[in-house]
Amino acid sequence: MESKLDKLPDDILISIVRLMDFKDAIRTSLTCKNLQGLFAYKPNLNFDGSSKVFTDHDIDRWVKFAQSNEKLFLGSVHRVLASYKEQFMDSFRVRYPLDNAHGRDIDRWVKFALYKGVKTLELDFSDNQYNLLRIVNSSQYRLPCSVITSTLYESRFRLLKCLRLMRVTNILIQSILSTCTVLERLHVENCQMSNSLGYENFTSKSLKFLVIKGLYVIEGLYSDEFVRIKIEALNLVELELRGSYHLINISAPNLIDISAPNLLEASFGGNYSNILLQNFSHINSFSTHLLKLHLDLNMLRVYGFSNIPTLVNVEDLVLRLTNLRYYAPFYDLITKLLEACPSLHKARLETDWLKTEVDLSSDSDEDGTDWLKTEVDLSSDSDEDGTECSLDDVQEWLEDENNDGFKPTLPNLRRLEWSGAFRSHFQEEVLVALYIVKNATKIEKLVFNPRSLLKFHHSSHPSVVDEEEDISRENVRQLARVIPKRVEIIIL
């Protein structure tokens, strides 16, 4: 049966195909006779074999599924590229758990895309979308040096604007950056560097967006235990630097060296964020124009932190604290970071205490909801001379903005979001909440999410999860009794 599309001339059909998603173009070609083969005119090729959704518990099923469909996937890519008729290519993306056993096939794909002057190249060979920093072996696809250094492709590399590499080895970062003179976006994740010295230099005048996750230089070991990162990028505006959450000697002085004077957004996780915590002077080299800062900290062995410089322009702060223990500088770290951002408009806290530190019965009565009825220390230094006040005193203290000598430290904060709040360690967390409400005199909204940060936290005991979340919500309701009515409180 002939469709209406079959009556259209080829030049119009090609224009339609170019506007369609790659998968939709292939599906449509199966129902429209004249469209068959025209998807080869699409300048954006997206071979995504990971569309089937698997949870983290289905890793084995996903690997078996990928292996059983490997030949089908490889054949599909070969057929499309063999029939490709466009003179140029805008983007080429492959996402499938392939390794170096298929290196020759992948080499041909990469060379073909470069020959067509591709502007966006993405190679994602991850076998598990959730397992970011896993141990990787030598079977990873090896990016051939000849492709990067060859004069045949050098002129084509100069057209590349976006490069994304996941689970790729033998990466010559500096060669790529020096060759790709218009490269604006670079994403390397769970990749092995060719530099055996454990030092990688990201120097570029064109780079604007940089994501570095889980680099390593010694096969079989976690990356950032050894990789030192140096970044020199005058035009860089967004940076995400994440490493292993396996603790190392965080006194290493030269783990990160960043020169990015125009940086607007920065995100640090794993060992890199803990290094920054111990030496915040690193931040001076890129904090001048910084608007958003995200710190993801493993607090297991954090006993203190260095002086925090003033971050004059930061308006959005995200602070994620995991593996919290009783000795962690919980209150001091949060309050000092907030105070270091005088222009702060929005803050998001994400907290998760170690299970061994959680006691649902501590500081509460039998139903776990009357913790706020106990006395609260309102002294700023929480020392022995502090005055302990009742619930009514707390409410009066929060509403009184005319205290002698009181100067709010968070004058521009409008919104606070807190995930994992008040599940445990109520006294420590309520002191932070009261501090924020008291010092953020213009705050408009408090959003509390009782859910834990850990994706599979207590997954084998759903009743425990429900109990903790119910207690958290009731604790927020108790807290709401003393918070000024001008503040909107949302409980998720």
Coordinates of C-alpha atoms in Angstrom, one line a residue:
M1 CA 0.0 0.0 0.0
E2 CA 1.5 3.3 -1.1
S3 CA 1.7 6.1 1.5
K4 CA 1.5 9.9 1.0
L5 CA 5.2 10.1 1.5
D6 CA 5.9 7.9 -1.5
K7 CA 4.4 10.5 -3.7
L8 CA 6.9 13.2 -2.7
P9 CA 10.0 13.9 -4.8
D10 CA 13.3 12.6 -3.4
D11 CA 14.7 16.1 -2.7
I12 CA 11.8 16.8 -0.3
L13 CA 12.1 13.4 1.3
I14 CA 15.8 13.9 1.9
S15 CA 15.0 17.2 3.6
I16 CA 12.4 15.5 5.8
V17 CA 14.9 12.7 6.7
R18 CA 17.5 15.2 7.7
L19 CA 15.2 16.7 10.2
M20 CA 14.2 13.3 11.7
D21 CA 15.9 11.4 14.6
F22 CA 18.1 8.7 13.2
K23 CA 16.1 5.8 14.7
D24 CA 12.8 7.4 13.5
A25 CA 14.3 7.7 10.0
I26 CA 15.1 4.0 9.9
R27 CA 11.7 3.0 11.2
T28 CA 9.9 5.3 8.7
S29 CA 12.0 3.8 5.9
L30 CA 10.4 0.4 6.7
T31 CA 6.9 1.7 6.0
C32 CA 7.7 4.1 3.1
K33 CA 9.1 2.5 0.0
N34 CA 10.7 5.7 -1.3
L35 CA 12.4 6.4 2.0
Q36 CA 14.3 3.1 2.0
G37 CA 18.0 4.0 1.9
L38 CA 17.4 7.8 2.2
F39 CA 18.3 7.7 5.9
A40 CA 21.9 7.4 4.5
Y41 CA 21.5 11.1 3.7
K42 CA 21.2 12.0 7.4
P43 CA 24.2 14.1 8.6
N44 CA 23.6 12.9 12.2
L45 CA 24.3 9.2 12.8
N46 CA 23.4 7.9 16.2
F47 CA 24.1 4.2 16.8
D48 CA 22.8 3.7 20.3
G49 CA 22.6 0.0 21.2
S50 CA 21.9 0.8 24.9
S51 CA 18.2 1.7 24.5
K52 CA 17.0 -1.3 26.5
V53 CA 16.8 -0.2 30.1
F54 CA 18.5 -2.4 32.7
T55 CA 18.8 -1.6 36.4
D56 CA 22.1 -1.9 38.3
H57 CA 21.0 -5.4 39.4
D58 CA 20.6 -6.5 35.7
I59 CA 24.3 -5.9 34.7
D60 CA 24.7 -9.6 33.8
R61 CA 21.5 -9.6 31.7
W62 CA 22.7 -6.4 29.9
V63 CA 26.1 -7.9 29.1
K64 CA 24.5 -11.1 27.7
F65 CA 22.0 -9.0 25.7
A66 CA 24.8 -6.9 24.2
Q67 CA 26.9 -10.0 23.4
S68 CA 24.0 -11.8 21.7
N69 CA 23.2 -8.8 19.5
E70 CA 26.8 -7.8 18.8
K71 CA 26.9 -9.1 15.2
L72 CA 23.5 -7.4 14.5
F73 CA 24.8 -4.1 15.8
L74 CA 28.1 -4.2 13.9
G75 CA 26.3 -5.2 10.7
S76 CA 23.9 -2.3 11.0
V77 CA 26.7 0.3 11.4
H78 CA 28.6 -1.2 8.4
R79 CA 25.5 -1.1 6.2
V80 CA 24.6 2.5 7.0
L81 CA 28.2 3.7 6.5
A82 CA 28.5 1.8 3.2
S83 CA 25.4 3.5 1.8
Y84 CA 26.2 7.0 3.3
K85 CA 25.8 9.6 0.5
E86 CA 26.2 12.9 2.3
Q87 CA 29.4 14.8 1.5
F88 CA 29.8 15.9 5.1
M89 CA 28.8 14.6 8.5
D90 CA 27.6 16.7 11.5
S91 CA 27.7 14.0 14.2
F92 CA 28.7 10.4 14.6
R93 CA 27.8 8.6 17.9
V94 CA 28.3 4.9 18.8
R95 CA 27.2 3.6 22.2
Y96 CA 27.6 -0.1 22.7
P97 CA 29.9 -2.3 24.9
L98 CA 32.6 -3.0 22.3
D99 CA 36.2 -3.7 23.1
N100 CA 39.5 -3.9 21.3
A101 CA 38.5 -7.2 19.7
H102 CA 36.5 -5.1 17.3
G103 CA 39.3 -2.4 17.0
R104 CA 39.6 -2.7 13.2
D105 CA 35.8 -2.1 12.8
I106 CA 35.9 0.9 15.1
D107 CA 39.0 2.3 13.4
R108 CA 37.2 2.2 10.1
W109 CA 34.2 4.0 11.6
V110 CA 36.3 6.7 13.2
K111 CA 38.4 7.2 10.0
F112 CA 35.2 7.4 7.9
A113 CA 33.6 10.0 10.2
L114 CA 36.8 12.1 10.2
Y115 CA 37.0 11.8 6.4
K116 CA 33.5 13.2 6.2
G117 CA 34.5 16.2 8.4
V118 CA 32.5 15.2 11.4
K119 CA 31.9 18.0 13.9
T120 CA 30.7 15.8 16.9
L121 CA 32.3 12.4 17.6
E122 CA 31.1 10.2 20.5
L123 CA 32.5 6.8 21.3
D124 CA 30.9 5.3 24.3
F125 CA 31.9 1.6 25.0
S126 CA 30.6 1.4 28.6
D127 CA 29.1 -1.9 29.6
N128 CA 27.2 -0.4 32.5
Q129 CA 25.7 3.1 32.5
Y130 CA 25.7 3.2 36.3
N131 CA 29.2 1.8 37.1
L132 CA 31.3 4.9 36.4
L133 CA 34.6 4.2 38.1
R134 CA 35.2 0.5 37.7
I135 CA 38.5 -1.4 37.2
V136 CA 39.2 -1.7 33.5
N137 CA 41.4 -4.1 31.7
S138 CA 43.5 -4.0 28.6
S139 CA 40.6 -5.1 26.4
Q140 CA 39.4 -1.5 26.0
Y141 CA 39.4 -0.1 22.5
R142 CA 42.7 1.5 21.7
L143 CA 42.4 4.8 19.8
P144 CA 45.1 4.4 17.1
C145 CA 47.8 7.1 17.3
S146 CA 48.1 7.1 13.5
V147 CA 44.6 8.6 13.3
I148 CA 45.5 11.5 15.5
T149 CA 49.0 12.2 14.1
S150 CA 48.4 11.3 10.4
T151 CA 48.6 14.2 8.0
L152 CA 45.7 12.6 6.1
Y153 CA 43.2 13.3 8.9
E154 CA 44.9 16.4 10.4
S155 CA 42.8 18.8 8.3
R156 CA 39.6 16.9 9.2
F157 CA 40.4 17.0 12.9
R158 CA 40.4 20.7 12.7
L159 CA 36.7 20.6 12.0
L160 CA 35.9 18.7 15.2
K161 CA 34.0 20.7 17.8
C162 CA 32.8 18.0 20.2
L163 CA 34.6 14.9 21.3
R164 CA 33.3 12.4 23.8
L165 CA 35.3 9.2 24.7
M166 CA 34.1 6.6 27.2
R167 CA 36.1 3.4 28.0
V168 CA 38.8 4.2 25.4
T169 CA 42.5 3.7 25.9
N170 CA 45.7 5.1 24.5
I171 CA 44.4 8.6 24.4
L172 CA 46.9 11.3 23.4
I173 CA 45.2 14.3 25.0
Q174 CA 47.7 16.9 24.2
S175 CA 47.9 15.8 20.6
I176 CA 44.2 15.9 20.3
L177 CA 43.9 19.4 21.8
S178 CA 46.8 20.7 19.6
T179 CA 45.3 19.2 16.5
C180 CA 41.6 20.1 17.1
T181 CA 42.0 23.8 17.1
V182 CA 38.3 24.5 17.2
L183 CA 37.4 21.9 19.8
E184 CA 34.9 23.3 22.2
R185 CA 33.6 20.3 24.2
L186 CA 35.7 17.4 25.5
H187 CA 34.4 14.6 27.6
V188 CA 36.8 11.7 28.7
E189 CA 35.4 9.1 31.1
N190 CA 36.9 5.9 32.4
C191 CA 39.7 6.2 30.0
Q192 CA 43.4 5.2 30.1
M193 CA 45.9 7.9 29.2
S194 CA 49.0 7.2 27.2
N195 CA 51.1 9.3 29.6
S196 CA 52.9 6.8 31.9
L197 CA 54.1 9.6 34.2
G198 CA 50.6 10.0 35.7
Y199 CA 50.4 13.6 34.6
E200 CA 48.0 15.0 32.0
N201 CA 48.0 18.4 30.6
F202 CA 44.8 19.9 29.1
T203 CA 45.9 23.0 27.3
S204 CA 43.6 24.6 24.8
K205 CA 42.5 28.1 23.6
S206 CA 39.3 26.9 22.1
L207 CA 38.0 24.6 24.8
K208 CA 34.8 25.8 26.6
F209 CA 33.4 22.7 28.2
L210 CA 35.5 20.0 29.8
V211 CA 34.4 16.8 31.6
I212 CA 37.1 14.5 33.1
K213 CA 35.9 11.4 35.0
G214 CA 38.0 8.5 36.1
L215 CA 41.2 8.8 34.2
Y216 CA 44.0 6.3 34.8
V217 CA 47.4 5.5 33.5
I218 CA 48.2 2.0 35.0
E219 CA 46.0 -0.8 33.8
G220 CA 44.0 -2.6 36.5
L221 CA 44.1 0.3 39.0
Y222 CA 41.8 3.1 39.7
S223 CA 42.6 6.2 37.7
D224 CA 43.0 9.3 39.8
E225 CA 45.2 7.7 42.4
F226 CA 47.9 8.5 40.0
V227 CA 46.8 11.1 37.4
R228 CA 47.7 14.7 38.1
I229 CA 45.6 17.1 36.2
K230 CA 46.8 20.4 34.8
I231 CA 44.3 22.6 32.9
E232 CA 45.1 25.7 31.0
A233 CA 42.1 27.0 29.1
L234 CA 41.5 30.7 28.8
N235 CA 38.0 30.3 27.4
L236 CA 36.8 27.4 29.6
V237 CA 33.3 28.2 31.1
E238 CA 32.3 24.7 32.5
L239 CA 34.4 22.1 34.2
E240 CA 33.5 18.8 35.8
L241 CA 36.4 16.9 37.4
R242 CA 35.5 13.6 39.1
G243 CA 37.7 10.8 40.3
S244 CA 37.7 7.6 42.3
Y245 CA 36.0 7.6 45.7
H246 CA 38.6 5.2 47.0
L247 CA 40.5 7.3 49.5
I248 CA 44.2 8.1 48.9
N249 CA 46.7 10.4 50.5
I250 CA 44.9 13.7 50.2
S251 CA 47.9 15.6 51.2
A252 CA 49.3 15.3 47.6
P253 CA 50.0 19.0 46.8
N254 CA 49.9 19.0 43.0
L255 CA 47.0 16.7 42.1
I256 CA 45.1 19.6 40.4
D257 CA 46.4 22.7 38.8
I258 CA 43.7 24.8 37.1
S259 CA 44.2 28.0 35.2
A260 CA 40.7 29.0 33.8
P261 CA 40.1 32.6 34.6
N262 CA 36.7 32.7 32.8
L263 CA 35.2 29.6 34.4
L264 CA 31.5 30.0 35.3
E265 CA 30.6 26.5 36.5
A266 CA 32.8 24.0 38.3
S267 CA 32.0 20.5 39.7
F268 CA 34.4 18.3 41.7
G269 CA 33.9 14.8 43.0
G270 CA 35.9 11.9 44.4
N271 CA 39.5 12.4 45.4
Y272 CA 39.7 15.7 43.5
S273 CA 37.1 17.3 45.7
N274 CA 38.8 16.0 48.8
I275 CA 42.1 17.5 47.6
L276 CA 40.3 20.8 47.1
L277 CA 38.9 20.6 50.7
Q278 CA 42.4 20.4 52.1
N279 CA 43.7 23.2 50.1
F280 CA 41.1 25.7 49.0
S281 CA 43.7 28.0 47.7
H282 CA 43.5 26.0 44.4
I283 CA 40.2 27.7 43.8
N284 CA 41.7 31.1 43.6
S285 CA 42.9 30.4 40.0
F286 CA 39.4 30.0 38.6
S287 CA 37.0 31.7 41.1
T288 CA 36.9 35.2 39.7
H289 CA 33.8 34.7 37.6
L290 CA 32.5 31.5 39.1
L291 CA 28.7 31.4 39.4
K292 CA 28.1 27.7 40.3
L293 CA 30.1 25.4 42.4
H294 CA 29.4 21.7 43.1
L295 CA 31.4 19.7 45.6
D296 CA 30.8 16.0 46.1
L297 CA 32.7 15.0 49.3
N298 CA 33.5 11.6 50.8
M299 CA 33.6 12.6 54.5
L300 CA 34.8 9.2 55.9
R301 CA 38.2 10.5 56.9
V302 CA 37.6 14.3 56.9
Y303 CA 38.5 15.8 60.3
G304 CA 39.0 19.4 59.2
F305 CA 39.4 21.6 56.2
S306 CA 41.5 24.6 55.1
N307 CA 40.4 28.2 55.1
I308 CA 37.9 28.9 52.4
P309 CA 38.4 32.0 50.3
T310 CA 35.6 34.4 49.5
L311 CA 33.7 33.3 46.3
V312 CA 32.3 36.7 45.4
N313 CA 30.1 35.7 42.5
V314 CA 28.9 32.2 43.3
E315 CA 25.1 32.2 43.2
D316 CA 24.4 28.5 43.1
L317 CA 26.1 26.0 45.5
V318 CA 25.6 22.2 45.6
L319 CA 27.2 20.4 48.5
R320 CA 27.0 16.6 48.6
L321 CA 28.3 14.9 51.8
T322 CA 28.5 11.1 51.9
N323 CA 29.8 8.7 54.5
L324 CA 29.2 11.2 57.3
R325 CA 30.4 10.2 60.8
Y326 CA 30.1 11.8 64.2
Y327 CA 33.6 13.4 64.1
A328 CA 33.1 15.0 60.7
P329 CA 33.0 18.9 60.7
F330 CA 29.4 18.8 59.6
Y331 CA 28.1 22.1 60.9
D332 CA 31.4 24.1 60.4
L333 CA 31.9 22.9 56.8
I334 CA 28.4 23.8 55.7
T335 CA 28.2 27.1 57.4
K336 CA 31.7 28.2 56.3
L337 CA 31.0 27.3 52.7
L338 CA 27.7 29.2 52.7
E339 CA 29.3 32.2 54.3
A340 CA 32.1 32.2 51.7
C341 CA 29.5 32.9 49.0
P342 CA 28.0 36.4 49.8
S343 CA 26.0 36.5 46.5
L344 CA 24.5 33.0 47.0
H345 CA 20.9 32.7 45.8
K346 CA 20.3 29.0 45.8
A347 CA 21.9 26.2 47.9
R348 CA 21.4 22.4 47.6
L349 CA 22.5 20.1 50.4
E350 CA 22.7 16.3 50.0
T351 CA 23.7 14.4 53.1
D352 CA 24.0 10.7 53.9
W353 CA 25.3 9.3 57.2
L354 CA 27.0 6.0 57.5
K355 CA 24.6 3.3 58.5
T356 CA 26.7 2.5 61.5
E357 CA 26.2 6.1 62.6
V358 CA 22.4 6.0 62.3
D359 CA 20.3 5.4 65.3
L360 CA 16.6 6.0 64.8
S361 CA 16.0 6.1 68.5
S362 CA 18.7 8.7 69.4
D363 CA 17.6 12.1 70.5
S364 CA 14.0 11.2 70.1
D365 CA 11.1 9.7 72.0
E366 CA 9.3 6.4 71.3
D367 CA 7.8 7.6 68.0
G368 CA 11.0 9.4 67.0
T369 CA 9.2 12.8 66.3
D370 CA 9.7 15.0 69.4
W371 CA 13.4 15.7 69.0
L372 CA 12.6 19.5 68.5
K373 CA 10.9 19.6 71.9
T374 CA 14.3 19.1 73.6
E375 CA 16.4 22.1 74.3
V376 CA 18.4 23.6 71.5
D377 CA 21.7 25.5 71.9
L378 CA 21.4 28.8 70.1
S379 CA 24.9 30.2 70.9
S380 CA 26.9 30.8 67.7
D381 CA 29.9 29.0 69.0
S382 CA 28.0 26.2 70.8
D383 CA 30.4 26.3 73.8
E384 CA 29.8 25.7 77.4
D385 CA 28.6 29.2 78.0
G386 CA 25.9 29.0 75.4
T387 CA 22.3 29.6 76.5
E388 CA 20.0 26.6 76.0
C389 CA 16.5 27.6 74.9
S390 CA 13.1 26.1 74.7
L391 CA 11.0 25.7 71.6
D392 CA 9.3 29.0 72.1
D393 CA 12.6 30.7 72.6
V394 CA 13.8 29.2 69.3
Q395 CA 10.8 30.6 67.5
E396 CA 11.3 34.1 69.0
W397 CA 15.0 34.0 68.2
L398 CA 14.4 33.2 64.6
E399 CA 11.8 35.9 64.1
D400 CA 13.8 38.6 65.9
E401 CA 15.9 40.4 63.3
N402 CA 16.8 43.3 65.6
N403 CA 19.3 41.5 67.9
D404 CA 22.1 43.8 69.0
G405 CA 25.1 43.3 66.8
F406 CA 23.3 40.7 64.6
K407 CA 24.5 40.8 60.9
P408 CA 23.0 38.1 58.6
T409 CA 25.7 36.1 56.8
L410 CA 23.5 34.9 54.0
P411 CA 21.7 38.1 52.9
N412 CA 20.9 36.9 49.3
L413 CA 19.9 33.3 49.8
R414 CA 16.4 32.7 48.5
R415 CA 16.0 28.9 48.2
L416 CA 17.4 25.9 50.1
E417 CA 17.0 22.2 48.9
W418 CA 18.0 19.5 51.3
S419 CA 18.0 15.8 50.3
G420 CA 18.5 13.1 53.0
A421 CA 17.5 15.5 55.7
F422 CA 16.6 14.6 59.2
R423 CA 16.9 10.9 58.8
S424 CA 19.4 10.7 61.6
H425 CA 21.7 13.0 63.7
F426 CA 18.8 15.3 64.2
Q427 CA 20.6 17.8 66.5
E428 CA 23.5 18.4 64.1
E429 CA 21.1 18.9 61.2
V430 CA 18.6 21.0 63.0
L431 CA 21.4 23.4 64.0
V432 CA 22.3 23.8 60.4
A433 CA 18.7 24.4 59.4
L434 CA 18.2 27.0 62.1
Y435 CA 21.4 28.8 61.2
I436 CA 20.3 29.1 57.6
V437 CA 16.8 30.3 58.5
K438 CA 18.2 32.9 60.9
N439 CA 20.9 34.2 58.6
A440 CA 19.1 34.0 55.3
T441 CA 16.7 36.9 56.0
K442 CA 15.3 36.9 52.5
I443 CA 14.9 33.1 52.1
E444 CA 11.6 32.3 50.4
K445 CA 11.5 28.5 50.1
L446 CA 12.8 25.4 51.9
V447 CA 12.5 22.1 50.1
F448 CA 13.2 18.9 52.1
N449 CA 13.5 15.5 50.5
P450 CA 13.8 12.6 53.0
R451 CA 15.2 10.1 50.4
S452 CA 18.7 8.9 50.8
L453 CA 21.4 9.9 48.3
L454 CA 22.5 6.3 47.8
K455 CA 20.6 4.8 44.8
F456 CA 20.2 1.4 46.4
H457 CA 20.3 2.5 50.1
H458 CA 18.7 -0.2 52.3
S459 CA 17.4 -1.9 49.1
S460 CA 17.0 -5.2 50.9
H461 CA 15.0 -3.7 53.7
P462 CA 12.2 -1.5 52.2
S463 CA 10.5 -1.3 55.6
V464 CA 13.5 0.4 57.1
V465 CA 13.5 2.9 54.2
D466 CA 9.8 3.7 54.8
E467 CA 10.4 4.1 58.5
E468 CA 13.3 6.5 58.1
E469 CA 11.5 8.6 55.5
D470 CA 8.3 8.8 57.7
I471 CA 10.4 10.0 60.6
S472 CA 12.2 12.5 58.4
R473 CA 8.9 14.0 57.2
E474 CA 7.6 14.3 60.7
N475 CA 10.8 15.9 61.9
V476 CA 10.4 18.5 59.1
R477 CA 6.8 19.2 60.3
Q478 CA 8.1 19.8 63.8
L479 CA 10.8 22.1 62.4
A480 CA 8.1 24.0 60.5
R481 CA 6.5 25.0 63.8
V482 CA 9.3 27.4 64.6
I483 CA 10.2 28.7 61.1
P484 CA 8.7 32.1 60.2
K485 CA 5.5 32.0 58.1
R486 CA 7.1 34.0 55.4
V487 CA 9.1 30.9 54.4
E488 CA 7.4 28.3 52.3
I489 CA 8.2 24.8 53.3
I490 CA 7.9 21.9 50.8
I491 CA 8.2 18.2 51.9
L492 CA 8.7 15.8 49.1

